[in-house]
GROMACS .gro file of N, CA and C in nm:
model
  315
    1MET      N    1   0.254   1.464   4.925
    1MET     CA    2   0.160   1.425   5.057
    1MET      C    3   0.014   1.341   4.992
    2PRO      N    4  -0.021   1.198   5.053
    2PRO     CA    5  -0.144   1.141   4.992
    2PRO      C    6  -0.240   1.209   5.048
    3GLU      N    7  -0.354   1.192   4.930
    3GLU     CA    8  -0.432   1.237   4.909
    3GLU      C    9  -0.526   1.197   5.017
    4LEU      N   10  -0.653   1.296   5.093
    4LEU     CA   11  -0.734   1.255   5.152
    4LEU      C   12  -0.825   1.178   5.118
    5PRO      N   13  -0.886   1.056   5.204
    5PRO     CA   14  -0.932   0.955   5.165
    5PRO      C   15  -1.086   1.040   5.109
    6ARG      N   16  -1.165   1.118   5.152
    6ARG     CA   17  -1.276   1.160   5.115
    6ARG      C   18  -1.237   1.213   4.973
    7LEU      N   19  -1.148   1.313   4.948
    7LEU     CA   20  -1.062   1.332   4.849
    7LEU      C   21  -1.077   1.211   4.703
    8GLU      N   22  -1.038   1.126   4.757
    8GLU     CA   23  -1.004   1.009   4.646
    8GLU      C   24  -1.143   0.942   4.613
    9GLN      N   25  -1.197   0.907   4.731
    9GLN     CA   26  -1.369   0.832   4.653
    9GLN      C   27  -1.388   0.941   4.576
   10ILE      N   28  -1.410   1.124   4.601
   10ILE     CA   29  -1.503   1.160   4.525
   10ILE      C   30  -1.470   1.133   4.395
   11ARG      N   31  -1.308   1.149   4.386
   11ARG     CA   32  -1.249   1.099   4.254
   11ARG      C   33  -1.276   0.969   4.176
   12ALA      N   34  -1.260   0.924   4.263
   12ALA     CA   35  -1.292   0.793   4.173
   12ALA      C   36  -1.459   0.793   4.115
   13LEU      N   37  -1.500   0.830   4.252
   13LEU     CA   38  -1.663   0.832   4.178
   13LEU      C   39  -1.665   0.924   4.027
   14LEU      N   40  -1.593   1.030   4.017
   14LEU     CA   41  -1.614   1.106   3.914
   14LEU      C   42  -1.567   1.009   3.760
   15ARG      N   43  -1.470   0.996   3.837
   15ARG     CA   44  -1.417   0.892   3.674
   15ARG      C   45  -1.577   0.772   3.677
   16ASP      N   46  -1.665   0.718   3.757
   16ASP     CA   47  -1.736   0.667   3.688
   16ASP      C   48  -1.842   0.758   3.601
   17ASP      N   49  -1.882   0.873   3.670
   17ASP     CA   50  -1.979   0.921   3.646
   17ASP      C   51  -1.913   1.084   3.674
   18PRO      N   52  -1.847   1.120   3.525
   18PRO     CA   53  -1.766   1.197   3.521
   18PRO      C   54  -1.859   1.352   3.513
   19ASP      N   55  -2.014   1.337   3.434
   19ASP     CA   56  -2.103   1.441   3.443
   19ASP      C   57  -2.215   1.445   3.553
   20ASP      N   58  -2.187   1.404   3.689
   20ASP     CA   59  -2.285   1.391   3.770
   20ASP      C   60  -2.220   1.558   3.833
   21PRO      N   61  -2.345   1.663   3.807
   21PRO     CA   62  -2.283   1.799   3.886
   21PRO      C   63  -2.261   1.757   4.017
   22PHE      N   64  -2.332   1.685   4.084
   22PHE     CA   65  -2.340   1.659   4.248
   22PHE      C   66  -2.208   1.641   4.297
   23LEU      N   67  -2.157   1.540   4.235
   23LEU     CA   68  -2.011   1.458   4.222
   23LEU      C   69  -1.856   1.612   4.231
   24GLN      N   70  -1.909   1.649   4.108
   24GLN     CA   71  -1.818   1.778   4.103
   24GLN      C   72  -1.809   1.892   4.162
   25TYR      N   73  -1.956   1.953   4.223
   25TYR     CA   74  -1.980   2.030   4.291
   25TYR      C   75  -1.904   1.997   4.458
   26GLY      N   76  -1.901   1.819   4.524
   26GLY     CA   77  -1.848   1.788   4.595
   26GLY      C   78  -1.718   1.825   4.609
   27LEU      N   79  -1.638   1.778   4.519
   27LEU     CA   80  -1.510   1.773   4.503
   27LEU      C   81  -1.451   1.899   4.522
   28ALA      N   82  -1.509   1.980   4.482
   28ALA     CA   83  -1.449   2.160   4.471
   28ALA      C   84  -1.505   2.188   4.612
   29MET      N   85  -1.607   2.145   4.699
   29MET     CA   86  -1.613   2.197   4.804
   29MET      C   87  -1.513   2.141   4.909
   30GLU      N   88  -1.465   1.980   4.845
   30GLU     CA   89  -1.360   1.916   4.987
   30GLU      C   90  -1.262   1.989   4.931
   31TYR      N   91  -1.243   2.064   4.814
   31TYR     CA   92  -1.072   2.150   4.807
   31TYR      C   93  -1.103   2.264   4.899
   32LEU      N   94  -1.238   2.317   4.885
   32LEU     CA   95  -1.236   2.406   5.006
   32LEU      C   96  -1.230   2.378   5.178
   33SER      N   97  -1.304   2.246   5.214
   33SER     CA   98  -1.246   2.172   5.297
   33SER      C   99  -1.093   2.186   5.358
   34ILE      N  100  -1.002   2.147   5.263
   34ILE     CA  101  -0.900   2.122   5.275
   34ILE      C  102  -0.800   2.242   5.208
   35ASP      N  103  -0.871   2.353   5.211
   35ASP     CA  104  -0.808   2.471   5.196
   35ASP      C  105  -0.721   2.502   5.068
   36ASP      N  106  -0.743   2.431   4.937
   36ASP     CA  107  -0.727   2.480   4.849
   36ASP      C  108  -0.809   2.517   4.761
   37PRO      N  109  -0.807   2.676   4.761
   37PRO     CA  110  -0.930   2.738   4.735
   37PRO      C  111  -0.900   2.738   4.551
   38PRO      N  112  -0.787   2.767   4.498
   38PRO     CA  113  -0.732   2.755   4.348
   38PRO      C  114  -0.769   2.603   4.320
   39ALA      N  115  -0.766   2.494   4.338
   39ALA     CA  116  -0.833   2.372   4.309
   39ALA      C  117  -0.990   2.412   4.300
   40ALA      N  118  -1.052   2.438   4.392
   40ALA     CA  119  -1.180   2.490   4.436
   40ALA      C  120  -1.245   2.551   4.282
   41ALA      N  121  -1.120   2.643   4.257
   41ALA     CA  122  -1.179   2.747   4.169
   41ALA      C  123  -1.197   2.675   4.039
   42THR      N  124  -1.076   2.594   4.013
   42THR     CA  125  -1.098   2.527   3.906
   42THR      C  126  -1.193   2.396   3.887
   43ALA      N  127  -1.257   2.331   3.980
   43ALA     CA  128  -1.328   2.256   3.988
   43ALA      C  129  -1.468   2.314   3.941
   44PHE      N  130  -1.514   2.453   4.047
   44PHE     CA  131  -1.628   2.541   4.026
   44PHE      C  132  -1.651   2.552   3.887
   45ARG      N  133  -1.561   2.627   3.794
   45ARG     CA  134  -1.565   2.678   3.715
   45ARG      C  135  -1.605   2.544   3.573
   46GLU      N  136  -1.541   2.443   3.582
   46GLU     CA  137  -1.573   2.323   3.498
   46GLU      C  138  -1.717   2.254   3.537
   47LEU      N  139  -1.746   2.301   3.643
   47LEU     CA  140  -1.915   2.269   3.713
   47LEU      C  141  -1.942   2.339   3.611
   48MET      N  142  -1.948   2.429   3.607
   48MET     CA  143  -2.041   2.575   3.566
   48MET      C  144  -2.012   2.512   3.382
   49LEU      N  145  -1.906   2.507   3.374
   49LEU     CA  146  -1.909   2.479   3.199
   49LEU      C  147  -2.007   2.379   3.166
   50LYS      N  148  -1.967   2.256   3.271
   50LYS     CA  149  -2.044   2.074   3.217
   50LYS      C  150  -2.188   2.114   3.255
   51GLN      N  151  -2.267   2.197   3.395
   51GLN     CA  152  -2.398   2.218   3.397
   51GLN      C  153  -2.384   2.364   3.422
   52PRO      N  154  -2.437   2.439   3.292
   52PRO     CA  155  -2.417   2.591   3.355
   52PRO      C  156  -2.569   2.670   3.418
   53ASP      N  157  -2.649   2.521   3.442
   53ASP     CA  158  -2.773   2.573   3.518
   53ASP      C  159  -2.823   2.540   3.634
   54TYR      N  160  -2.658   2.433   3.699
   54TYR     CA  161  -2.655   2.430   3.812
   54TYR      C  162  -2.602   2.541   3.938
   55VAL      N  163  -2.776   2.630   4.024
   55VAL     CA  164  -2.734   2.701   4.040
   55VAL      C  165  -2.628   2.730   4.125
   56PRO      N  166  -2.615   2.610   4.282
   56PRO     CA  167  -2.526   2.634   4.392
   56PRO      C  168  -2.368   2.664   4.320
   57THR      N  169  -2.332   2.657   4.195
   57THR     CA  170  -2.199   2.647   4.190
   57THR      C  171  -2.187   2.781   4.156
   58TYR      N  172  -2.236   2.908   4.104
   58TYR     CA  173  -2.246   3.027   4.063
   58TYR      C  174  -2.140   3.136   4.253
   59LEU      N  175  -2.281   3.077   4.338
   59LEU     CA  176  -2.203   3.163   4.477
   59LEU      C  177  -2.098   3.086   4.502
   60MET      N  178  -2.086   2.964   4.498
   60MET     CA  179  -1.975   2.914   4.571
   60MET      C  180  -1.853   2.948   4.480
   61LEU      N  181  -1.852   2.933   4.360
   61LEU     CA  182  -1.706   3.023   4.281
   61LEU      C  183  -1.727   3.154   4.287
   62GLY      N  184  -1.800   3.252   4.283
   62GLY     CA  185  -1.816   3.404   4.365
   62GLY      C  186  -1.751   3.418   4.466
   63GLN      N  187  -1.774   3.338   4.618
   63GLN     CA  188  -1.685   3.354   4.748
   63GLN      C  189  -1.553   3.247   4.700
   64THR      N  190  -1.530   3.191   4.666
   64THR     CA  191  -1.395   3.138   4.650
   64THR      C  192  -1.354   3.228   4.535
   65LEU      N  193  -1.326   3.298   4.444
   65LEU     CA  194  -1.256   3.410   4.381
   65LEU      C  195  -1.241   3.568   4.478
   66GLN      N  196  -1.324   3.540   4.539
   66GLN     CA  197  -1.353   3.634   4.672
   66GLN      C  198  -1.241   3.620   4.747
   67ARG      N  199  -1.240   3.522   4.754
   67ARG     CA  200  -1.122   3.467   4.912
   67ARG      C  201  -1.001   3.458   4.823
   68LEU      N  202  -1.005   3.482   4.677
   68LEU     CA  203  -0.851   3.426   4.659
   68LEU      C  204  -0.805   3.607   4.586
   69GLY      N  205  -0.926   3.693   4.573
   69GLY     CA  206  -0.882   3.829   4.604
   69GLY      C  207  -0.869   3.900   4.475
   70ARG      N  208  -0.973   3.787   4.357
   70ARG     CA  209  -1.008   3.788   4.239
   70ARG      C  210  -1.183   3.875   4.208
   71GLU      N  211  -1.171   4.000   4.281
   71GLU     CA  212  -1.375   4.044   4.271
   71GLU      C  213  -1.427   4.048   4.155
   72ASP      N  214  -1.315   4.083   4.043
   72ASP     CA  215  -1.362   4.131   3.907
   72ASP      C  216  -1.428   4.021   3.847
   73GLU      N  217  -1.345   3.874   3.869
   73GLU     CA  218  -1.399   3.725   3.825
   73GLU      C  219  -1.489   3.721   3.879
   74ALA      N  220  -1.495   3.728   4.040
   74ALA     CA  221  -1.618   3.717   4.089
   74ALA      C  222  -1.765   3.819   4.071
   75ALA      N  223  -1.740   3.910   4.056
   75ALA     CA  224  -1.835   3.960   3.993
   75ALA      C  225  -1.917   3.932   3.878
   76ASP      N  226  -1.856   3.894   3.795
   76ASP     CA  227  -1.883   3.821   3.635
   76ASP      C  228  -1.965   3.716   3.651
   77VAL      N  229  -1.875   3.629   3.764
   77VAL     CA  230  -2.003   3.495   3.765
   77VAL      C  231  -2.104   3.525   3.855
   78LEU      N  232  -2.096   3.619   3.948
   78LEU     CA  233  -2.238   3.647   4.058
   78LEU      C  234  -2.324   3.671   3.920
   79ARG      N  235  -2.239   3.770   3.904
   79ARG     CA  236  -2.366   3.848   3.766
   79ARG      C  237  -2.466   3.690   3.665
   80LYS      N  238  -2.381   3.613   3.644
   80LYS     CA  239  -2.460   3.495   3.562
   80LYS      C  240  -2.521   3.440   3.627
   81GLY      N  241  -2.492   3.419   3.750
   81GLY     CA  242  -2.510   3.331   3.846
   81GLY      C  243  -2.667   3.405   3.883
   82ALA      N  244  -2.687   3.528   3.836
   82ALA     CA  245  -2.791   3.585   3.914
   82ALA      C  246  -2.904   3.541   3.789
   83VAL      N  247  -2.843   3.586   3.705
   83VAL     CA  248  -2.940   3.501   3.554
   83VAL      C  249  -2.967   3.404   3.575
   84VAL      N  250  -2.884   3.283   3.626
   84VAL     CA  251  -2.927   3.156   3.593
   84VAL      C  252  -3.014   3.128   3.726
   85ALA      N  253  -3.025   3.223   3.876
   85ALA     CA  254  -3.128   3.166   3.935
   85ALA      C  255  -3.212   3.216   3.947
   86LYS      N  256  -3.233   3.331   3.823
   86LYS     CA  257  -3.384   3.375   3.847
   86LYS      C  258  -3.462   3.284   3.724
   87ALA      N  259  -3.368   3.278   3.651
   87ALA     CA  260  -3.428   3.168   3.542
   87ALA      C  261  -3.531   3.018   3.633
   88ALA      N  262  -3.435   2.972   3.718
   88ALA     CA  263  -3.488   2.863   3.783
   88ALA      C  264  -3.577   2.879   3.892
   89GLY      N  265  -3.603   3.023   3.890
   89GLY     CA  266  -3.724   3.046   4.000
   89GLY      C  267  -3.632   2.997   4.111
   90ASN      N  268  -3.517   3.048   4.164
   90ASN     CA  269  -3.445   3.023   4.268
   90ASN      C  270  -3.456   3.102   4.338
   91ASP      N  271  -3.558   3.203   4.437
   91ASP     CA  272  -3.515   3.321   4.496
   91ASP      C  273  -3.411   3.317   4.562
   92HIS      N  274  -3.437   3.228   4.659
   92HIS     CA  275  -3.288   3.211   4.777
   92HIS      C  276  -3.143   3.206   4.748
   93ALA      N  277  -3.149   3.141   4.607
   93ALA     CA  278  -3.006   3.188   4.577
   93ALA      C  279  -2.974   3.284   4.478
   94LEU      N  280  -3.051   3.356   4.432
   94LEU     CA  281  -3.072   3.476   4.412
   94LEU      C  282  -3.075   3.580   4.488
   95SER      N  283  -3.112   3.577   4.552
   95SER     CA  284  -3.110   3.653   4.736
   95SER      C  285  -2.949   3.637   4.748
   96GLU      N  286  -2.919   3.547   4.759
   96GLU     CA  287  -2.793   3.510   4.851
   96GLU      C  288  -2.628   3.585   4.717
   97ILE      N  289  -2.688   3.554   4.613
   97ILE     CA  290  -2.549   3.593   4.506
   97ILE      C  291  -2.552   3.758   4.508
   98GLN      N  292  -2.713   3.798   4.456
   98GLN     CA  293  -2.699   3.940   4.491
   98GLN      C  294  -2.617   3.993   4.612
   99GLY      N  295  -2.669   3.935   4.732
   99GLY     CA  296  -2.596   4.010   4.863
   99GLY      C  297  -2.452   4.007   4.823
  100LEU      N  298  -2.373   3.928   4.783
  100LEU     CA  299  -2.247   3.863   4.757
  100LEU      C  300  -2.198   4.000   4.661
  101LEU      N  301  -2.251   4.005   4.561
  101LEU     CA  302  -2.230   4.094   4.448
  101LEU      C  303  -2.221   4.235   4.502
  102ALA      N  304  -2.341   4.246   4.557
  102ALA     CA  305  -2.306   4.397   4.660
  102ALA      C  306  -2.189   4.407   4.712
  103ILE      N  307  -2.174   4.309   4.788
  103ILE     CA  308  -1.977   4.386   4.857
  103ILE      C  309  -1.901   4.343   4.763
  104VAL      N  310  -1.865   4.225   4.637
  104VAL     CA  311  -1.739   4.250   4.593
  104VAL      C  312  -1.723   4.367   4.463
  105GLU      N  313  -1.885   4.465   4.419
  105GLU     CA  314  -1.929   4.520   4.310
  105GLU      C  315  -1.825   4.660   4.389
   0.00000   0.00000   0.00000
C-alpha cells in the first residue's frame, strides 16, 4: 500500500531535520490519524528519548498505550509526564495527564 502524502512529507522533513520535536510529534500524530497506534507509540517513544522535556508527548503516548490495552505502561509514562509538566510549569498539561493517570491506574 502506498504511503499517504502527508506521511511521506513528514518523513522527508524529518530526514532533513531528525531532531525537530514538532516534526517527530507530527509523525506520531499522523500514525494515529491513519489508525496505526503501534507505529504512533514507537514514534512517541523516540520523541520522548530525544526530547524528554517535550510535554505533549507524555499525554499522547499515555493515551496511545491505553488504546493498545497497555495500561501499566501508560501509567508509567503519565507519571513521568506529570513530573516533566510540573517542572515546565505547564499546569494545563499536568491536569490532563493527571486526569488520564487516574483512569488508567
